[in-house]
Amino acid sequence: MNTRLEAVTFGEPMAMFYANEAGPLHEVTSFSKALAGAESNVATGLSRLGHKTGYVTKLGEDSFGQFIAGALTKEQIDTGSISFTKEFPTGMLIKSKVLTGDPKVEYFRKNSAASKLSLADFDEAYFASAGHLHVTSISSALSKTCHEFSIHAMEFMKQRGKTVSLDPNLRPTLWPDKETMVNTINDLATRCDWFLPGLSEGRTLTGLDTPEEIAGFYLERGVSLVVIKLGPEGAYYKTASGAEGYVAGFKVETVVDTVGAGDGFAVGVISAMLEKLAVAEAVKRGNAIGALAVMSPGDMDGLPVRDGLEAFMKAGV
């Protein structure tokens, strides 16, 4: 089948207001606006590297929805399967500015338009036109209909010989309890080809400790590649064919903002796999974009274009 898109993803993009000054959010008086959301971060990163990428979601017919649609279009992301509704609003968030550590984020997304995404919104022709699907567990946490959409999309793509990647993106506050979160995400993982957890996420989801043990858990359940993020140390990977290894991280002089680092890592791995690079090279690219992400203030400010990525990796810093 002809592929019009190299990759497609779906989820909840949000309008983000990030503080221009450090301090508690209730004391901040100046904010800037940007696009946010794990899946939109990945779509943006893939698009900046030259991969034709589509994004599927539902937005409110409001100013935030218009802003998000425009921001995605500006990043040259295909928005042909985005729908709008008058019934529900577009989600938003506010994020603090910190000098060290992780920023505080407050979400306003309950009953958002994107959380109403359902099987009725699934466009078979659109998904069939893509070669790869990227999924996070966040969508499954938003609502029953979003979870049904996630399962259907993954099964639809797998049945057609497409590849599917899954980043667990643990958001415990979105789930009713830990058991539901663990069981649901582990079920999603059995439906993907490439699974991309962080080490702490893998420990939470499996009860196991080492990267090798965690990778084995998912390989036994049908995943073909597991890549485990290890923070500054880099990442560990193992494939169903038995290839495995540790790939060192890139040196980061100053951590500015950790939000979006995992999404940047996913961009690196997925883009390289789409380009048929060796797995170790894909993991190395993931480490590089993850490093660039934490050295930048916004969720997607550090996502590079091709020349910038190549220069950073060549410098090896």
mmCIF file of C-alpha atoms in Angstrom, residues 213 215-223:
data_model
loop_
_atom_site.group_PDB
_atom_site.id
_atom_site.type_symbol
_atom_site.label_atom_id
_atom_site.label_comp_id
_atom_site.label_asym_id
_atom_site.label_seq_id
_atom_site.Cartn_x
_atom_site.Cartn_y
_atom_site.Cartn_z
ATOM 1 C CA GLU A 213 15.406 -8.130 33.312
ATOM 2 C CA ALA A 215 13.804 -5.892 28.553
ATOM 3 C CA GLY A 216 13.407 -9.649 28.884
ATOM 4 C CA PHE A 217 9.940 -9.213 30.395
ATOM 5 C CA TYR A 218 8.676 -7.406 27.299
ATOM 6 C CA LEU A 219 10.583 -9.457 24.734
ATOM 7 C CA GLU A 220 8.879 -12.545 26.157
ATOM 8 C CA ARG A 221 5.556 -10.835 25.461
ATOM 9 C CA GLY A 222 6.181 -10.261 21.782
ATOM 10 C CA VAL A 223 7.967 -6.908 21.623
#
